[in-house]
Amino acid sequence: MPARRLPSWIWVTGLTAGAVAAVVVLAVQADSGPHPTVTAARPSVSASPRPSASKPAAPAVVPAGSGTGRRVVYSLGQKRVWLVDASDVSRRSFAVWPGTVSPDPGSYTISLRAEPTTGSDGVQIEHIMYFAAKSGRSIAFSNALDGSSPPPASGIQTSGIRMSKADGTALWTFGETGTTVVVAR
């Protein structure tokens, strides 16, 4: 008597169920295992100090002449960003690490919000918000996916303004396309 063949849908169902079970087991193991931390990408002595999430800094004053209303204010000299609400109250302020190409002082708008990609320095970045251009480079805010701060640029023109991951998330939530960005000296 010849062997009876199983219908193909039974094989597909069985293999799919097995694959789903394997993925669930691996996900549970990954979640309960050790989680990596970033240690190698800390700023060098010549880089700007990394803001501490555990110690809130004294609130910095929004630069005079930076406009009114809801806006993002970026100070070139202080290397700092403020998120200012419609009542002219600073809701958040944080240090940033600018690239080698900086925007000119003035008023801009966020023109494009982009998906995660690789920055010109080879670092994976997210929360990319373009607002200006200079010297053939598009200038944007972003943060590294791994939360690291960029090392000083060596011979590469970079135009990204980096921030910590938490600050990048806050800016992404605050700065929609069309939001004003004021660049102050």
Tab-separated table of C-alpha atoms in Angstrom:
chain	number	residue	atom	x	y	z
A	1	MET	CA	0.000	0.000	0.000
A	2	PRO	CA	1.518	3.344	-1.011
A	3	ALA	CA	2.217	5.971	1.664
A	4	ARG	CA	-0.343	8.715	1.890
A	5	ARG	CA	0.980	12.220	1.241
A	6	LEU	CA	0.025	15.096	3.514
A	7	PRO	CA	-1.543	18.119	1.832
A	8	SER	CA	0.849	21.040	1.339
A	9	TRP	CA	-1.207	23.358	3.564
A	10	ILE	CA	-0.453	21.105	6.549
A	11	TRP	CA	3.274	21.354	5.860
A	12	VAL	CA	3.108	25.149	5.486
A	13	THR	CA	1.043	25.510	8.668
A	14	GLY	CA	3.418	23.276	10.630
A	15	LEU	CA	6.533	25.056	9.403
A	16	THR	CA	5.012	28.496	10.079
A	17	ALA	CA	3.986	27.504	13.615
A	18	GLY	CA	7.493	26.146	14.258
A	19	ALA	CA	9.124	29.348	12.967
A	20	VAL	CA	6.848	31.544	15.109
A	21	ALA	CA	7.635	29.433	18.177
A	22	ALA	CA	11.383	29.725	17.496
A	23	VAL	CA	11.149	33.509	17.132
A	24	VAL	CA	9.187	33.785	20.401
A	25	VAL	CA	11.772	31.683	22.248
A	26	LEU	CA	14.642	33.786	20.852
A	27	ALA	CA	12.848	37.040	21.711
A	28	VAL	CA	12.282	35.929	25.312
A	29	GLN	CA	15.928	34.882	25.616
A	30	ALA	CA	17.146	38.192	24.147
A	31	ASP	CA	14.925	40.213	26.467
A	32	SER	CA	16.135	38.387	29.578
A	33	GLY	CA	19.810	38.449	28.609
A	34	PRO	CA	22.374	41.218	29.128
A	35	HIS	CA	21.747	44.472	27.281
A	36	PRO	CA	24.709	46.220	25.597
A	37	THR	CA	25.820	49.631	26.745
A	38	VAL	CA	27.771	52.199	24.801
A	39	THR	CA	31.222	52.785	26.233
A	40	ALA	CA	33.614	53.067	23.317
A	41	ALA	CA	32.011	56.107	21.672
A	42	ARG	CA	32.401	58.569	24.534
A	43	PRO	CA	33.695	62.012	23.636
A	44	SER	CA	37.428	62.541	23.823
A	45	VAL	CA	39.021	65.236	25.962
A	46	SER	CA	38.825	67.662	23.041
A	47	ALA	CA	35.104	67.052	22.484
A	48	SER	CA	32.373	68.985	24.238
A	49	PRO	CA	31.294	67.359	27.498
A	50	ARG	CA	28.281	65.093	27.303
A	51	PRO	CA	25.247	66.437	29.154
A	52	SER	CA	24.298	64.283	32.106
A	53	ALA	CA	20.789	62.878	32.211
A	54	SER	CA	20.993	62.430	35.988
A	55	LYS	CA	22.055	65.982	36.854
A	56	PRO	CA	19.786	68.652	35.393
A	57	ALA	CA	21.807	71.735	34.551
A	58	ALA	CA	20.717	75.168	35.627
A	59	PRO	CA	18.215	76.459	33.101
A	60	ALA	CA	19.962	78.454	30.415
A	61	VAL	CA	18.354	81.682	29.300
A	62	VAL	CA	16.971	81.795	25.761
A	63	PRO	CA	19.168	84.187	23.718
A	64	ALA	CA	17.818	87.732	23.428
A	65	GLY	CA	16.467	88.649	20.011
A	66	SER	CA	15.568	85.049	19.143
A	67	GLY	CA	12.013	85.934	18.200
A	68	THR	CA	8.662	85.177	19.770
A	69	GLY	CA	6.181	82.338	19.697
A	70	ARG	CA	6.689	78.596	19.300
A	71	ARG	CA	10.171	77.921	17.953
A	72	VAL	CA	13.434	76.029	18.211
A	73	VAL	CA	16.367	78.294	19.141
A	74	TYR	CA	19.927	77.177	18.368
A	75	SER	CA	22.842	79.180	19.786
A	76	LEU	CA	26.073	78.815	17.814
A	77	GLY	CA	28.201	80.233	20.648
A	78	GLN	CA	26.617	78.273	23.478
A	79	LYS	CA	26.206	75.058	21.438
A	80	ARG	CA	22.734	74.767	22.937
A	81	VAL	CA	19.120	74.331	21.753
A	82	TRP	CA	15.913	75.576	23.397
A	83	LEU	CA	12.392	74.350	22.678
A	84	VAL	CA	10.205	77.423	23.225
A	85	ASP	CA	6.408	77.157	23.391
A	86	ALA	CA	3.812	79.589	22.025
A	87	SER	CA	3.807	81.574	25.297
A	88	ASP	CA	7.598	82.168	24.946
A	89	VAL	CA	8.456	79.759	27.782
A	90	SER	CA	11.468	77.479	27.291
A	91	ARG	CA	10.166	73.934	27.777
A	92	ARG	CA	13.552	72.232	27.351
A	93	SER	CA	17.162	73.230	26.799
A	94	PHE	CA	20.110	70.985	26.040
A	95	ALA	CA	23.708	70.985	24.824
A	96	VAL	CA	24.491	69.886	21.265
A	97	TRP	CA	27.570	68.884	19.276
A	98	PRO	CA	27.682	70.874	16.023
A	99	GLY	CA	29.376	69.693	12.852
A	100	THR	CA	32.137	71.613	11.090
A	101	VAL	CA	29.690	73.535	8.857
A	102	SER	CA	27.314	75.794	10.822
A	103	PRO	CA	24.253	77.686	9.581
A	104	ASP	CA	24.368	81.467	9.419
A	105	PRO	CA	22.409	83.324	12.127
A	106	GLY	CA	18.820	83.895	11.043
A	107	SER	CA	15.358	82.377	10.917
A	108	TYR	CA	14.629	79.087	9.145
A	109	THR	CA	11.910	76.445	9.136
A	110	ILE	CA	12.128	72.690	9.436
A	111	SER	CA	11.724	71.646	5.832
A	112	LEU	CA	12.087	67.877	6.058
A	113	ARG	CA	11.981	65.154	8.705
A	114	ALA	CA	13.849	62.042	7.585
A	115	GLU	CA	13.986	58.361	8.474
A	116	PRO	CA	17.058	56.899	10.210
A	117	THR	CA	20.172	56.679	8.015
A	118	THR	CA	23.957	56.853	8.168
A	119	GLY	CA	25.469	60.301	8.770
A	120	SER	CA	28.408	61.660	6.771
A	121	ASP	CA	30.663	60.558	9.643
A	122	GLY	CA	29.515	56.934	9.308
A	123	VAL	CA	27.343	56.941	12.459
A	124	GLN	CA	23.765	55.580	12.354
A	125	ILE	CA	21.440	58.537	13.110
A	126	GLU	CA	17.731	59.156	13.674
A	127	HIS	CA	15.326	62.055	14.309
A	128	ILE	CA	16.804	63.940	11.353
A	129	MET	CA	15.296	67.387	10.863
A	130	TYR	CA	16.641	69.523	8.003
A	131	PHE	CA	16.334	73.301	8.272
A	132	ALA	CA	19.200	75.063	6.424
A	133	ALA	CA	21.971	74.684	3.840
A	134	LYS	CA	25.459	76.157	3.592
A	135	SER	CA	28.551	75.408	1.516
A	136	GLY	CA	26.617	72.780	-0.428
A	137	ARG	CA	25.736	70.878	2.758
A	138	SER	CA	22.271	70.361	4.220
A	139	ILE	CA	22.162	71.259	7.912
A	140	ALA	CA	20.042	69.127	10.225
A	141	PHE	CA	19.477	68.174	13.839
A	142	SER	CA	19.880	64.471	14.663
A	143	ASN	CA	20.990	61.999	17.291
A	144	ALA	CA	23.012	58.796	17.094
A	145	LEU	CA	20.913	55.635	17.302
A	146	ASP	CA	23.257	54.250	19.974
A	147	GLY	CA	23.142	57.489	21.993
A	148	SER	CA	26.821	58.283	21.522
A	149	SER	CA	28.217	61.740	20.957
A	150	PRO	CA	30.316	62.287	17.859
A	151	PRO	CA	34.074	62.503	18.145
A	152	PRO	CA	35.635	65.681	16.755
A	153	ALA	CA	35.579	65.689	12.956
A	154	SER	CA	38.950	65.089	11.358
A	155	GLY	CA	39.164	66.499	7.866
A	156	ILE	CA	35.509	65.759	7.047
A	157	GLN	CA	32.920	68.472	6.498
A	158	THR	CA	29.902	67.565	8.595
A	159	SER	CA	26.754	69.638	8.958
A	160	GLY	CA	24.779	67.613	11.459
A	161	ILE	CA	23.960	69.088	14.858
A	162	ARG	CA	23.952	66.098	17.191
A	163	MET	CA	22.339	65.710	20.571
A	164	SER	CA	21.673	62.976	23.103
A	165	LYS	CA	19.052	60.363	22.246
A	166	ALA	CA	16.548	61.734	24.820
A	167	ASP	CA	17.001	65.289	23.516
A	168	GLY	CA	16.666	64.052	19.916
A	169	THR	CA	13.372	62.400	20.798
A	170	ALA	CA	12.131	65.581	22.501
A	171	LEU	CA	13.096	67.738	19.513
A	172	TRP	CA	11.472	65.255	17.094
A	173	THR	CA	8.225	65.451	19.084
A	174	PHE	CA	8.360	69.264	19.293
A	175	GLY	CA	9.617	70.179	15.811
A	176	GLU	CA	7.159	69.341	13.097
A	177	THR	CA	7.722	70.284	9.457
A	178	GLY	CA	7.240	74.065	9.247
A	179	THR	CA	8.402	74.770	12.824
A	180	THR	CA	10.564	77.904	13.054
A	181	VAL	CA	14.254	77.450	13.862
A	182	VAL	CA	16.090	80.592	14.980
A	183	VAL	CA	19.882	80.440	14.805
A	184	ALA	CA	21.507	82.927	17.201
A	185	ARG	CA	25.160	83.836	17.619
